[in-house]
mmCIF file of C-alpha atoms and ligand atoms in Angstrom:
data_model
loop_
_atom_site.group_PDB
_atom_site.id
_atom_site.type_symbol
_atom_site.label_atom_id
_atom_site.label_comp_id
_atom_site.label_asym_id
_atom_site.label_seq_id
_atom_site.Cartn_x
_atom_site.Cartn_y
_atom_site.Cartn_z
ATOM 1 C CA MET A 30 0.034 -0.101 -0.092
ATOM 2 C CA ALA A 31 2.567 2.211 0.795
ATOM 3 C CA VAL A 32 4.154 1.903 -2.485
ATOM 4 C CA ALA A 33 1.050 2.496 -4.261
ATOM 5 C CA ALA A 34 0.741 5.642 -2.533
ATOM 6 C CA THR A 35 3.996 7.354 -3.515
ATOM 7 C CA GLN A 36 3.243 6.188 -7.061
ATOM 8 C CA THR A 37 -0.532 8.041 -7.262
ATOM 9 C CA GLY A 38 -0.658 9.797 -10.414
ATOM 10 C CA THR A 39 0.973 7.826 -13.003
ATOM 11 C CA PRO A 40 -1.101 5.815 -15.500
ATOM 12 C CA SER A 41 0.364 2.271 -14.135
ATOM 13 C CA SER A 42 0.116 2.902 -10.616
ATOM 14 C CA LYS A 43 -3.477 4.027 -11.055
ATOM 15 C CA HIS A 44 -4.108 1.130 -12.785
ATOM 16 C CA ASN A 45 -2.537 -0.738 -10.081
ATOM 17 C CA ILE A 46 -4.497 0.712 -7.367
ATOM 18 C CA GLU A 47 -7.611 0.159 -9.033
ATOM 19 C CA ALA A 48 -6.749 -3.863 -9.609
ATOM 20 C CA MET A 49 -5.495 -3.849 -5.710
ATOM 21 C CA ARG A 50 -9.128 -2.268 -4.814
ATOM 22 C CA ASP A 51 -11.031 -4.690 -6.750
ATOM 23 C CA ALA A 52 -9.022 -7.591 -5.271
ATOM 24 C CA PHE A 53 -9.611 -6.411 -2.079
ATOM 25 C CA TYR A 54 -13.206 -5.847 -2.683
ATOM 26 C CA ALA A 55 -13.430 -9.217 -3.886
ATOM 27 C CA ARG A 56 -11.646 -10.869 -0.544
ATOM 28 C CA ILE A 57 -13.885 -8.779 1.808
ATOM 29 C CA ALA A 58 -17.007 -10.064 -0.054
ATOM 30 C CA GLN A 59 -16.057 -13.673 0.875
ATOM 31 C CA LYS A 60 -16.448 -12.450 4.590
ATOM 32 C CA ASP A 61 -19.781 -11.009 3.866
ATOM 33 C CA MET A 62 -18.385 -7.332 3.940
ATOM 34 C CA ALA A 63 -18.274 -4.361 1.685
ATOM 35 C CA PRO A 64 -16.672 -0.953 1.266
ATOM 36 C CA LEU A 65 -19.215 1.822 2.094
ATOM 37 C CA TRP A 66 -17.413 4.360 -0.255
ATOM 38 C CA LYS A 67 -18.778 3.016 -3.388
ATOM 39 C CA VAL A 68 -22.482 2.989 -2.561
ATOM 40 C CA MET A 69 -22.333 6.099 -0.070
ATOM 41 C CA LYS A 70 -24.103 8.429 -2.515
ATOM 42 C CA SER A 71 -26.793 6.181 -3.437
ATOM 43 C CA VAL A 72 -27.743 4.801 -0.039
ATOM 44 C CA VAL A 73 -27.340 8.571 1.392
ATOM 45 C CA THR A 74 -28.911 10.648 -1.209
ATOM 46 C CA LYS A 75 -28.972 14.482 -1.285
ATOM 47 C CA GLU A 76 -32.729 14.199 -1.938
ATOM 48 C CA PRO A 77 -35.353 11.704 -1.737
ATOM 49 C CA VAL A 78 -35.304 9.191 -4.570
ATOM 50 C CA THR A 79 -38.427 7.325 -5.678
ATOM 51 C CA ARG A 80 -39.346 4.662 -8.055
ATOM 52 C CA CYS A 81 -42.943 5.392 -7.888
ATOM 53 C CA GLN A 82 -44.640 7.205 -10.818
ATOM 54 C CA PRO A 83 -47.523 9.757 -10.771
ATOM 55 C CA HIS A 84 -50.489 7.799 -12.413
ATOM 56 C CA VAL A 85 -54.232 7.977 -12.790
ATOM 57 C CA TRP A 86 -56.667 5.152 -12.664
ATOM 58 C CA HIS A 87 -59.935 6.592 -14.087
ATOM 59 C CA TYR A 88 -63.087 4.954 -12.597
ATOM 60 C CA ALA A 89 -64.893 4.161 -16.130
ATOM 61 C CA ASP A 90 -61.962 1.322 -16.532
ATOM 62 C CA VAL A 91 -61.872 0.374 -12.691
ATOM 63 C CA LYS A 92 -65.604 -0.171 -12.225
ATOM 64 C CA SER A 93 -66.055 -2.079 -15.521
ATOM 65 C CA LEU A 94 -63.078 -4.297 -14.470
ATOM 66 C CA VAL A 95 -63.975 -4.723 -10.984
ATOM 67 C CA MET A 96 -67.589 -5.558 -11.822
ATOM 68 C CA GLU A 97 -66.130 -8.302 -14.179
ATOM 69 C CA SER A 98 -63.988 -9.868 -11.724
ATOM 70 C CA GLY A 99 -67.383 -10.625 -9.878
ATOM 71 C CA GLY A 100 -68.472 -12.942 -12.557
ATOM 72 C CA LEU A 101 -65.080 -15.042 -12.087
ATOM 73 C CA ILE A 102 -65.136 -15.452 -8.391
ATOM 74 C CA THR A 103 -66.782 -14.835 -5.003
ATOM 75 C CA ALA A 104 -66.129 -12.491 -2.331
ATOM 76 C CA GLU A 105 -65.879 -15.921 -0.214
ATOM 77 C CA GLU A 106 -63.655 -17.501 -2.076
ATOM 78 C CA ALA A 107 -61.212 -14.865 -2.960
ATOM 79 C CA GLU A 108 -61.314 -13.789 0.879
ATOM 80 C CA ARG A 109 -61.497 -10.180 -0.536
ATOM 81 C CA ARG A 110 -62.041 -9.197 -4.006
ATOM 82 C CA VAL A 111 -60.224 -6.704 -4.635
ATOM 83 C CA LEU A 112 -58.292 -5.139 -7.936
ATOM 84 C CA ILE A 113 -54.623 -4.021 -6.747
ATOM 85 C CA LEU A 114 -53.790 -0.458 -8.288
ATOM 86 C CA GLU A 115 -50.665 -0.997 -9.291
ATOM 87 C CA ASN A 116 -47.957 1.443 -9.275
ATOM 88 C CA PRO A 117 -46.738 1.594 -13.274
ATOM 89 C CA ALA A 118 -43.191 1.304 -12.320
ATOM 90 C CA LEU A 119 -44.193 -1.251 -9.569
ATOM 91 C CA HIS A 120 -45.946 -4.294 -11.330
ATOM 92 C CA GLY A 121 -46.118 -7.151 -9.083
ATOM 93 C CA GLU A 122 -44.949 -5.667 -5.654
ATOM 94 C CA SER A 123 -48.667 -5.067 -4.940
ATOM 95 C CA ARG A 124 -48.399 -1.617 -4.174
ATOM 96 C CA ILE A 125 -49.222 2.009 -5.183
ATOM 97 C CA THR A 126 -46.158 3.894 -3.535
ATOM 98 C CA ASN A 127 -43.127 2.016 -1.612
ATOM 99 C CA THR A 128 -45.232 2.235 1.757
ATOM 100 C CA LEU A 129 -48.961 1.510 0.911
ATOM 101 C CA PHE A 130 -51.122 -1.022 -0.830
ATOM 102 C CA ALA A 131 -54.198 0.673 -2.905
ATOM 103 C CA GLY A 132 -57.042 -1.600 -4.292
ATOM 104 C CA VAL A 133 -60.568 -1.400 -5.479
ATOM 105 C CA GLN A 134 -62.827 -4.061 -3.500
ATOM 106 C CA MET A 135 -66.654 -5.320 -4.613
ATOM 107 C CA ILE A 136 -68.878 -6.832 -2.376
ATOM 108 C CA MET A 137 -71.986 -7.729 -4.476
ATOM 109 C CA PRO A 138 -75.465 -8.216 -2.914
ATOM 110 C CA GLY A 139 -75.907 -11.005 -0.718
ATOM 111 C CA GLU A 140 -72.096 -11.645 -0.104
ATOM 112 C CA VAL A 141 -69.890 -11.934 2.901
ATOM 113 C CA ALA A 142 -65.817 -11.025 3.144
ATOM 114 C CA PRO A 143 -65.123 -13.775 6.335
ATOM 115 C CA ALA A 144 -63.854 -12.328 9.421
ATOM 116 C CA HIS A 145 -60.248 -11.980 9.791
ATOM 117 C CA ARG A 146 -57.413 -9.298 11.542
ATOM 118 C CA HIS A 147 -53.878 -8.282 10.732
ATOM 119 C CA VAL A 148 -51.063 -6.025 11.689
ATOM 120 C CA SER A 149 -51.412 -3.984 8.951
ATOM 121 C CA SER A 150 -53.813 -1.501 9.136
ATOM 122 C CA ALA A 151 -56.579 -0.090 6.480
ATOM 123 C CA ILE A 152 -58.602 2.506 5.364
ATOM 124 C CA ARG A 153 -61.502 2.315 2.954
ATOM 125 C CA PHE A 154 -63.123 4.914 1.092
ATOM 126 C CA VAL A 155 -66.429 4.024 -0.461
ATOM 127 C CA LEU A 156 -66.995 4.975 -4.106
ATOM 128 C CA ASP A 157 -70.288 3.149 -4.893
ATOM 129 C CA GLY A 158 -73.273 1.510 -3.815
ATOM 130 C CA GLU A 159 -75.283 2.119 -0.466
ATOM 131 C CA GLY A 160 -76.184 0.058 2.542
ATOM 132 C CA ALA A 161 -73.202 -2.508 2.677
ATOM 133 C CA TYR A 162 -71.655 -3.110 5.742
ATOM 134 C CA THR A 163 -68.288 -3.562 7.314
ATOM 135 C CA ALA A 164 -68.125 -4.803 10.908
ATOM 136 C CA VAL A 165 -65.054 -3.581 13.346
ATOM 137 C CA GLU A 166 -64.538 -4.433 16.508
ATOM 138 C CA GLY A 167 -68.247 -4.995 17.236
ATOM 139 C CA GLU A 168 -69.672 -2.328 15.135
ATOM 140 C CA LYS A 169 -71.317 -2.930 11.908
ATOM 141 C CA ALA A 170 -70.838 0.482 9.941
ATOM 142 C CA PHE A 171 -73.369 0.741 6.998
ATOM 143 C CA MET A 172 -71.792 2.792 4.490
ATOM 144 C CA ALA A 173 -72.570 5.230 1.583
ATOM 145 C CA PRO A 174 -70.192 7.022 -1.023
ATOM 146 C CA GLY A 175 -67.555 9.375 0.474
ATOM 147 C CA ASP A 176 -67.485 7.667 3.682
ATOM 148 C CA PHE A 177 -64.131 7.214 5.578
ATOM 149 C CA VAL A 178 -63.860 3.884 7.435
ATOM 150 C CA ILE A 179 -60.942 2.699 9.398
ATOM 151 C CA THR A 180 -59.512 -1.006 10.473
ATOM 152 C CA ALA A 181 -57.217 -0.449 12.945
ATOM 153 C CA ASN A 182 -54.110 -3.002 13.972
ATOM 154 C CA TRP A 183 -55.348 -5.892 14.441
ATOM 155 C CA ALA A 184 -59.183 -5.186 14.874
ATOM 156 C CA PRO A 185 -61.379 -8.133 13.470
ATOM 157 C CA HIS A 186 -63.050 -7.156 10.548
ATOM 158 C CA ASP A 187 -65.591 -8.728 7.909
ATOM 159 C CA HIS A 188 -67.664 -7.218 5.399
ATOM 160 C CA GLY A 189 -71.282 -7.868 4.178
ATOM 161 C CA ASN A 190 -73.828 -6.425 1.521
ATOM 162 C CA PRO A 191 -77.717 -6.955 2.481
ATOM 163 C CA SER A 192 -78.523 -4.303 -0.332
ATOM 164 C CA ASP A 193 -79.599 -4.790 -3.684
ATOM 165 C CA LYS A 194 -76.464 -3.018 -5.348
ATOM 166 C CA PRO A 195 -72.584 -4.131 -5.661
ATOM 167 C CA MET A 196 -70.356 -1.734 -3.482
ATOM 168 C CA LEU A 197 -67.479 -0.693 -4.223
ATOM 169 C CA TRP A 198 -64.490 0.986 -2.217
ATOM 170 C CA LEU A 199 -61.099 1.931 -2.338
ATOM 171 C CA ASP A 200 -58.873 -0.189 0.174
ATOM 172 C CA VAL A 201 -55.388 1.309 1.455
ATOM 173 C CA LEU A 202 -53.350 -0.792 3.764
ATOM 174 C CA ASP A 203 -50.037 -0.258 5.071
ATOM 175 C CA PHE A 204 -48.524 -3.568 4.680
ATOM 176 C CA PRO A 205 -45.617 -2.844 2.070
ATOM 177 C CA ALA A 206 -44.392 -0.932 5.057
ATOM 178 C CA VAL A 207 -45.269 -3.446 7.924
ATOM 179 C CA ASN A 208 -43.315 -5.988 5.437
ATOM 180 C CA PHE A 209 -40.502 -3.787 5.303
ATOM 181 C CA TYR A 210 -40.054 -4.385 9.196
ATOM 182 C CA GLU A 211 -41.182 -8.103 8.089
ATOM 183 C CA ALA A 212 -43.697 -7.687 11.191
ATOM 184 C CA SER A 213 -46.916 -9.340 9.447
ATOM 185 C CA PHE A 214 -49.384 -11.555 11.362
ATOM 186 C CA ALA A 215 -52.663 -12.544 10.689
ATOM 187 C CA GLU A 216 -55.475 -14.575 11.491
ATOM 188 C CA HIS A 217 -58.714 -16.018 10.236
ATOM 189 C CA PHE A 218 -61.764 -16.867 12.634
ATOM 190 C CA GLU A 219 -64.283 -19.864 12.747
ATOM 191 C CA ASP A 220 -67.179 -17.965 11.836
ATOM 192 C CA ALA A 221 -67.486 -15.662 9.164
ATOM 193 C CA THR A 222 -69.102 -13.120 10.472
ATOM 194 C CA GLN A 223 -68.548 -11.236 14.024
ATOM 195 C CA ALA A 224 -71.292 -10.531 16.838
ATOM 196 C CA THR A 225 -72.109 -7.056 17.071
ATOM 197 C CA ARG A 226 -72.120 -5.579 20.524
ATOM 198 C CA ARG A 227 -72.485 -1.733 19.308
ATOM 199 C CA LYS A 228 -74.873 -0.107 16.909
ATOM 200 C CA ASP A 229 -74.171 1.546 13.311
ATOM 201 C CA GLY A 230 -72.999 5.175 14.219
ATOM 202 C CA ASP A 231 -72.182 4.322 17.730
ATOM 203 C CA SER A 232 -68.619 5.290 17.595
ATOM 204 C CA LEU A 233 -68.868 8.449 15.760
ATOM 205 C CA ALA A 234 -71.922 9.600 18.067
ATOM 206 C CA PHE A 235 -69.527 8.952 21.172
ATOM 207 C CA TYR A 236 -66.300 9.756 20.256
ATOM 208 C CA GLY A 237 -67.049 12.525 17.248
ATOM 209 C CA SER A 238 -69.311 14.977 18.598
ATOM 210 C CA GLY A 239 -67.521 16.960 21.009
ATOM 211 C CA VAL A 240 -68.167 14.967 24.033
ATOM 212 C CA LEU A 241 -66.478 11.734 25.048
ATOM 213 C CA PRO A 242 -67.674 8.484 27.174
ATOM 214 C CA ASP A 243 -66.176 9.666 30.597
ATOM 215 C CA GLY A 244 -63.206 7.554 31.265
ATOM 216 C CA THR A 245 -62.247 7.259 27.557
ATOM 217 C CA HIS A 246 -58.501 6.768 27.315
ATOM 218 C CA ALA A 247 -56.092 8.102 24.447
ATOM 219 C CA MET A 248 -55.019 5.598 22.012
ATOM 220 C CA ASN A 249 -52.653 5.398 19.115
ATOM 221 C CA ARG A 250 -55.529 5.329 16.905
ATOM 222 C CA SER A 251 -59.029 7.041 16.601
ATOM 223 C CA PRO A 252 -61.848 5.003 17.990
ATOM 224 C CA VAL A 253 -64.306 6.242 15.221
ATOM 225 C CA ILE A 254 -65.030 3.533 12.661
ATOM 226 C CA ASN A 255 -66.726 5.311 10.041
ATOM 227 C CA TYR A 256 -66.272 9.410 9.126
ATOM 228 C CA THR A 257 -69.112 9.765 7.172
ATOM 229 C CA TYR A 258 -69.350 12.033 4.271
ATOM 230 C CA ALA A 259 -72.669 13.219 5.181
ATOM 231 C CA ARG A 260 -70.893 15.096 8.573
ATOM 232 C CA THR A 261 -67.469 15.711 6.774
ATOM 233 C CA ARG A 262 -68.837 17.441 3.642
ATOM 234 C CA PRO A 263 -70.487 20.025 5.098
ATOM 235 C CA ILE A 264 -67.714 21.230 7.339
ATOM 236 C CA VAL A 265 -65.030 21.459 4.148
ATOM 237 C CA GLU A 266 -67.576 23.537 2.671
ATOM 238 C CA ARG A 267 -68.255 25.748 5.466
ATOM 239 C CA LEU A 268 -64.426 26.241 5.843
ATOM 240 C CA MET A 269 -64.208 27.272 1.986
ATOM 241 C CA GLN A 270 -67.390 29.455 2.576
ATOM 242 C CA SER A 271 -65.487 31.044 5.343
ATOM 243 C CA GLY A 272 -62.355 31.686 3.116
ATOM 244 C CA ASP A 273 -60.374 29.566 4.883
ATOM 245 C CA ILE A 274 -58.617 28.157 1.703
ATOM 246 C CA ASP A 275 -54.941 26.967 1.590
ATOM 247 C CA ARG A 276 -53.143 28.186 -1.766
ATOM 248 C CA ARG A 277 -52.034 24.562 -1.965
ATOM 249 C CA HIS A 278 -54.689 22.405 -0.882
ATOM 250 C CA GLY A 279 -57.748 24.216 -0.899
ATOM 251 C CA ALA A 280 -60.382 24.248 1.777
ATOM 252 C CA ARG A 281 -58.621 21.300 3.911
ATOM 253 C CA VAL A 282 -59.269 19.230 6.680
ATOM 254 C CA ARG A 283 -57.465 16.375 8.437
ATOM 255 C CA TYR A 284 -59.408 13.448 10.220
ATOM 256 C CA ALA A 285 -58.486 13.410 13.372
ATOM 257 C CA ASN A 286 -58.407 11.250 16.385
ATOM 258 C CA PRO A 287 -60.906 12.924 18.629
ATOM 259 C CA VAL A 288 -59.094 11.961 21.506
ATOM 260 C CA THR A 289 -55.563 13.369 21.212
ATOM 261 C CA GLY A 290 -56.133 15.471 17.930
ATOM 262 C CA GLY A 291 -53.632 12.810 16.352
ATOM 263 C CA PRO A 292 -53.772 11.088 12.854
ATOM 264 C CA VAL A 293 -56.484 8.331 12.707
ATOM 265 C CA LEU A 294 -54.094 5.677 12.726
ATOM 266 C CA PRO A 295 -50.099 5.931 13.592
ATOM 267 C CA THR A 296 -49.351 4.713 10.182
ATOM 268 C CA MET A 297 -51.662 6.582 7.906
ATOM 269 C CA SER A 298 -53.780 9.900 7.596
ATOM 270 C CA ALA A 299 -56.334 11.272 5.640
ATOM 271 C CA CYS A 300 -57.685 14.637 4.500
ATOM 272 C CA LEU A 301 -60.668 15.815 2.550
ATOM 273 C CA ALA A 302 -60.517 19.098 0.770
ATOM 274 C CA MET A 303 -63.048 21.403 -1.104
ATOM 275 C CA LEU A 304 -61.355 23.403 -4.220
ATOM 276 C CA PRO A 305 -63.463 26.350 -5.200
ATOM 277 C CA LYS A 306 -64.609 26.748 -8.784
ATOM 278 C CA GLY A 307 -61.385 28.208 -10.473
ATOM 279 C CA PHE A 308 -58.811 26.669 -8.047
ATOM 280 C CA ARG A 309 -55.290 27.189 -9.202
ATOM 281 C CA GLY A 310 -53.444 25.825 -6.571
ATOM 282 C CA GLU A 311 -49.788 26.828 -5.716
ATOM 283 C CA PRO A 312 -46.871 23.959 -5.845
ATOM 284 C CA TYR A 313 -46.385 21.566 -3.173
ATOM 285 C CA ARG A 314 -44.051 18.746 -2.229
ATOM 286 C CA SER A 315 -43.952 16.416 0.922
ATOM 287 C CA THR A 316 -41.817 13.225 1.612
ATOM 288 C CA ASP A 317 -44.905 11.269 1.832
ATOM 289 C CA GLY A 318 -46.302 10.023 -1.181
ATOM 290 C CA THR A 319 -50.060 10.458 -1.771
ATOM 291 C CA ILE A 320 -52.916 8.762 -3.130
ATOM 292 C CA PHE A 321 -55.969 10.990 -3.835
ATOM 293 C CA VAL A 322 -59.633 10.106 -4.662
ATOM 294 C CA CYS A 323 -61.579 12.626 -6.936
ATOM 295 C CA VAL A 324 -64.992 12.648 -4.832
ATOM 296 C CA GLU A 325 -67.021 15.478 -6.768
ATOM 297 C CA GLY A 326 -66.017 17.853 -9.732
ATOM 298 C CA ARG A 327 -63.254 17.687 -12.559
ATOM 299 C CA GLY A 328 -59.794 18.776 -12.550
ATOM 300 C CA THR A 329 -56.349 18.198 -13.066
ATOM 301 C CA THR A 330 -52.998 17.631 -11.162
ATOM 302 C CA ALA A 331 -49.748 18.292 -12.471
ATOM 303 C CA VAL A 332 -47.139 16.251 -10.710
ATOM 304 C CA ASP A 333 -43.142 16.573 -12.310
ATOM 305 C CA GLY A 334 -43.809 17.554 -15.721
ATOM 306 C CA LYS A 335 -47.213 15.222 -16.053
ATOM 307 C CA VAL A 336 -50.523 16.312 -16.049
ATOM 308 C CA LEU A 337 -53.032 14.115 -14.379
ATOM 309 C CA GLU A 338 -56.732 14.546 -15.085
ATOM 310 C CA TRP A 339 -59.384 13.442 -12.685
ATOM 311 C CA GLY A 340 -63.014 13.263 -12.410
ATOM 312 C CA PRO A 341 -65.531 11.468 -9.981
ATOM 313 C CA ASN A 342 -63.918 8.593 -8.303
ATOM 314 C CA ASP A 343 -60.962 8.423 -10.278
ATOM 315 C CA VAL A 344 -57.814 7.663 -8.043
ATOM 316 C CA PHE A 345 -54.329 9.164 -8.525
ATOM 317 C CA VAL A 346 -51.235 8.897 -7.016
ATOM 318 C CA VAL A 347 -48.478 11.766 -6.579
ATOM 319 C CA PRO A 348 -44.912 9.984 -5.630
ATOM 320 C CA PRO A 349 -42.952 11.271 -2.548
ATOM 321 C CA TRP A 350 -40.892 14.785 -3.212
ATOM 322 C CA LYS A 351 -42.623 15.116 -6.521
ATOM 323 C CA ARG A 352 -43.936 18.735 -6.788
ATOM 324 C CA TYR A 353 -47.727 19.245 -7.757
ATOM 325 C CA SER A 354 -50.156 21.846 -8.211
ATOM 326 C CA HIS A 355 -54.220 21.262 -8.331
ATOM 327 C CA ASN A 356 -56.216 22.759 -11.103
ATOM 328 C CA ALA A 357 -59.885 22.824 -10.437
ATOM 329 C CA PRO A 358 -62.282 24.389 -13.037
ATOM 330 C CA GLU A 359 -65.126 23.326 -11.416
ATOM 331 C CA GLN A 360 -65.767 23.313 -7.541
ATOM 332 C CA SER A 361 -63.912 19.728 -6.552
ATOM 333 C CA VAL A 362 -63.893 17.489 -3.279
ATOM 334 C CA LEU A 363 -60.597 15.653 -2.955
ATOM 335 C CA PHE A 364 -59.962 12.733 -0.530
ATOM 336 C CA SER A 365 -56.178 11.713 0.152
ATOM 337 C CA ILE A 366 -54.247 9.404 2.294
ATOM 338 C CA SER A 367 -50.645 9.019 2.881
ATOM 339 C CA ASP A 368 -47.975 7.798 5.058
ATOM 340 C CA ARG A 369 -47.274 10.813 6.911
ATOM 341 C CA PRO A 370 -48.048 9.660 10.578
ATOM 342 C CA ALA A 371 -45.422 7.382 10.216
ATOM 343 C CA GLN A 372 -42.696 9.282 8.698
ATOM 344 C CA GLU A 373 -43.748 12.262 11.648
ATOM 345 C CA ALA A 374 -43.342 9.487 14.296
ATOM 346 C CA LEU A 375 -39.694 8.837 13.102
ATOM 347 C CA GLY A 376 -38.771 12.270 12.544
ATOM 348 C CA ILE A 377 -38.120 12.257 8.779
ATOM 349 C CA TRP A 378 -41.555 13.961 7.378
ATOM 350 C CA ARG A 379 -40.530 16.904 5.198
ATOM 351 C CA GLU A 380 -42.437 19.340 3.109
ATOM 352 C CA GLY A 381 -41.865 22.189 0.928
ATOM 353 C CA ASN A 382 -42.984 24.386 -2.221
HETATM 354 C C1 1HN B 14 -57.795 -6.825 3.651
HETATM 355 O O1 1HN B 14 -58.065 -7.604 4.922
HETATM 356 C C2 1HN B 14 -58.688 -6.291 2.967
HETATM 357 O O2 1HN B 14 -60.048 -6.539 4.908
HETATM 358 C C3 1HN B 14 -59.048 -5.360 1.951
HETATM 359 O O3 1HN B 14 -61.193 -5.564 3.289
HETATM 360 C C4 1HN B 14 -57.589 -5.515 1.088
HETATM 361 C C5 1HN B 14 -55.455 -6.320 0.848
HETATM 362 C C6 1HN B 14 -54.245 -6.897 1.384
HETATM 363 C C7 1HN B 14 -54.377 -7.617 2.614
HETATM 364 C C8 1HN B 14 -55.509 -7.827 3.066
HETATM 365 C C9 1HN B 14 -60.288 -6.128 3.855
HETATM 366 C C10 1HN B 14 -56.602 -5.972 1.565
HETATM 367 C C11 1HN B 14 -56.366 -6.901 2.918
#
C-alpha cells in the first residue's frame, strides 16, 4: 500500500491501485463485507429518490373490470375480491407507493367477506353503492359514498352487503411498510361474521361529537369507525365559504383522532379538501407519497411535468417529494391519504414548495 501511495498519479500506478482495490473488494465479499465508499452517494441521497410514478386510474375502467371480476370469483372464495392498483413502475409488488397498498374491492348483494385480522392497518373510502357494511370491533358500519372507514392494527373485520346493489370502495393498507419491518401477523376466525356489540354510528356519536364517554383513554388510533361523508362534506364547504382556503390544498380538513387530535392511525392519515371553482393551486411537495380520490368535480393535477386528469371516483397517486399543483375549473372535492404520521413519528417527514 505504501508503494502505491507514493506512486499516485502515474497511469500504471492508477491501474495498479484499481486492481488492488478490486482484489480487496473480492476478498472482503468472501467475508460478507463491502466498502461503504462505493455506495455512499446512492444510499444516503441528497434528495428523496423514488421509483414510484405519478399515475391516474380512471373509474370507468376500474369499475367495469371490478364488476367483471364479480363473474369470475365470489367474495368468499377470494376472501377479499380486490383489484390491486399497481403503480406502473412497481408491477408485481402489490403497491401504489413504496409504503402503501391500494385496491378497489367489490361486495355483491348477499355476499360476505369473512372475518379476519392482521397487523396491517386499513382504510376504506367508499366509491359506489349504499347499504353494505363493514363490521369492525363489534360495530357494523353501514356505508355510503364518500364515507371514510378505518380498520386499526389487529382489529377483527368482515364485510357484508344486504343491499340490492354492488358496493365498491378503495382499500388502502400499510402492509408494504409492515413487511419492510418483516412484522406481519394475520389470523382468520371460525365464524365468517363477528357478533355485534354496538349499533351502527355508535363510535361516531360517542367519540366524534365534542363529548367523550367518561373515562375514555387515549389510544394511538381513532376510536371512530366511520367518518361519514354526510358529516364531513358540510364542514369543508363551510370552511371554503369562510374563506379558509389553503393556497396549495384548498379548504382542507384532516381526519383526526378525537381523543388526541392526532392522526386516525399511527401509520396513515387522511384529509378531505374542497377546491373552489377556478382554483389554481400553488406548488407543493412533501416526503409522503399521497393517494388522492376525486369525490366530486373535475380537474387536473400537474406532477413532475405530467398532467393527471381526474373526475369522480378517479384515483391518482403523487410520489414522494414530487412537486404538484391542483387545478379545478369546477368546484371539486378531493380525498387524500398517505403515510405521513409514520414518517412524522420517525422524525423524517419534510415538506416544501
Ligand atoms: C384486507 O384484509 C382487506 O379486509 C382489503 O377488506 C384489502 C389487501 C391486502 C391484504 C388484506 C379487507 C386487503 C386486505
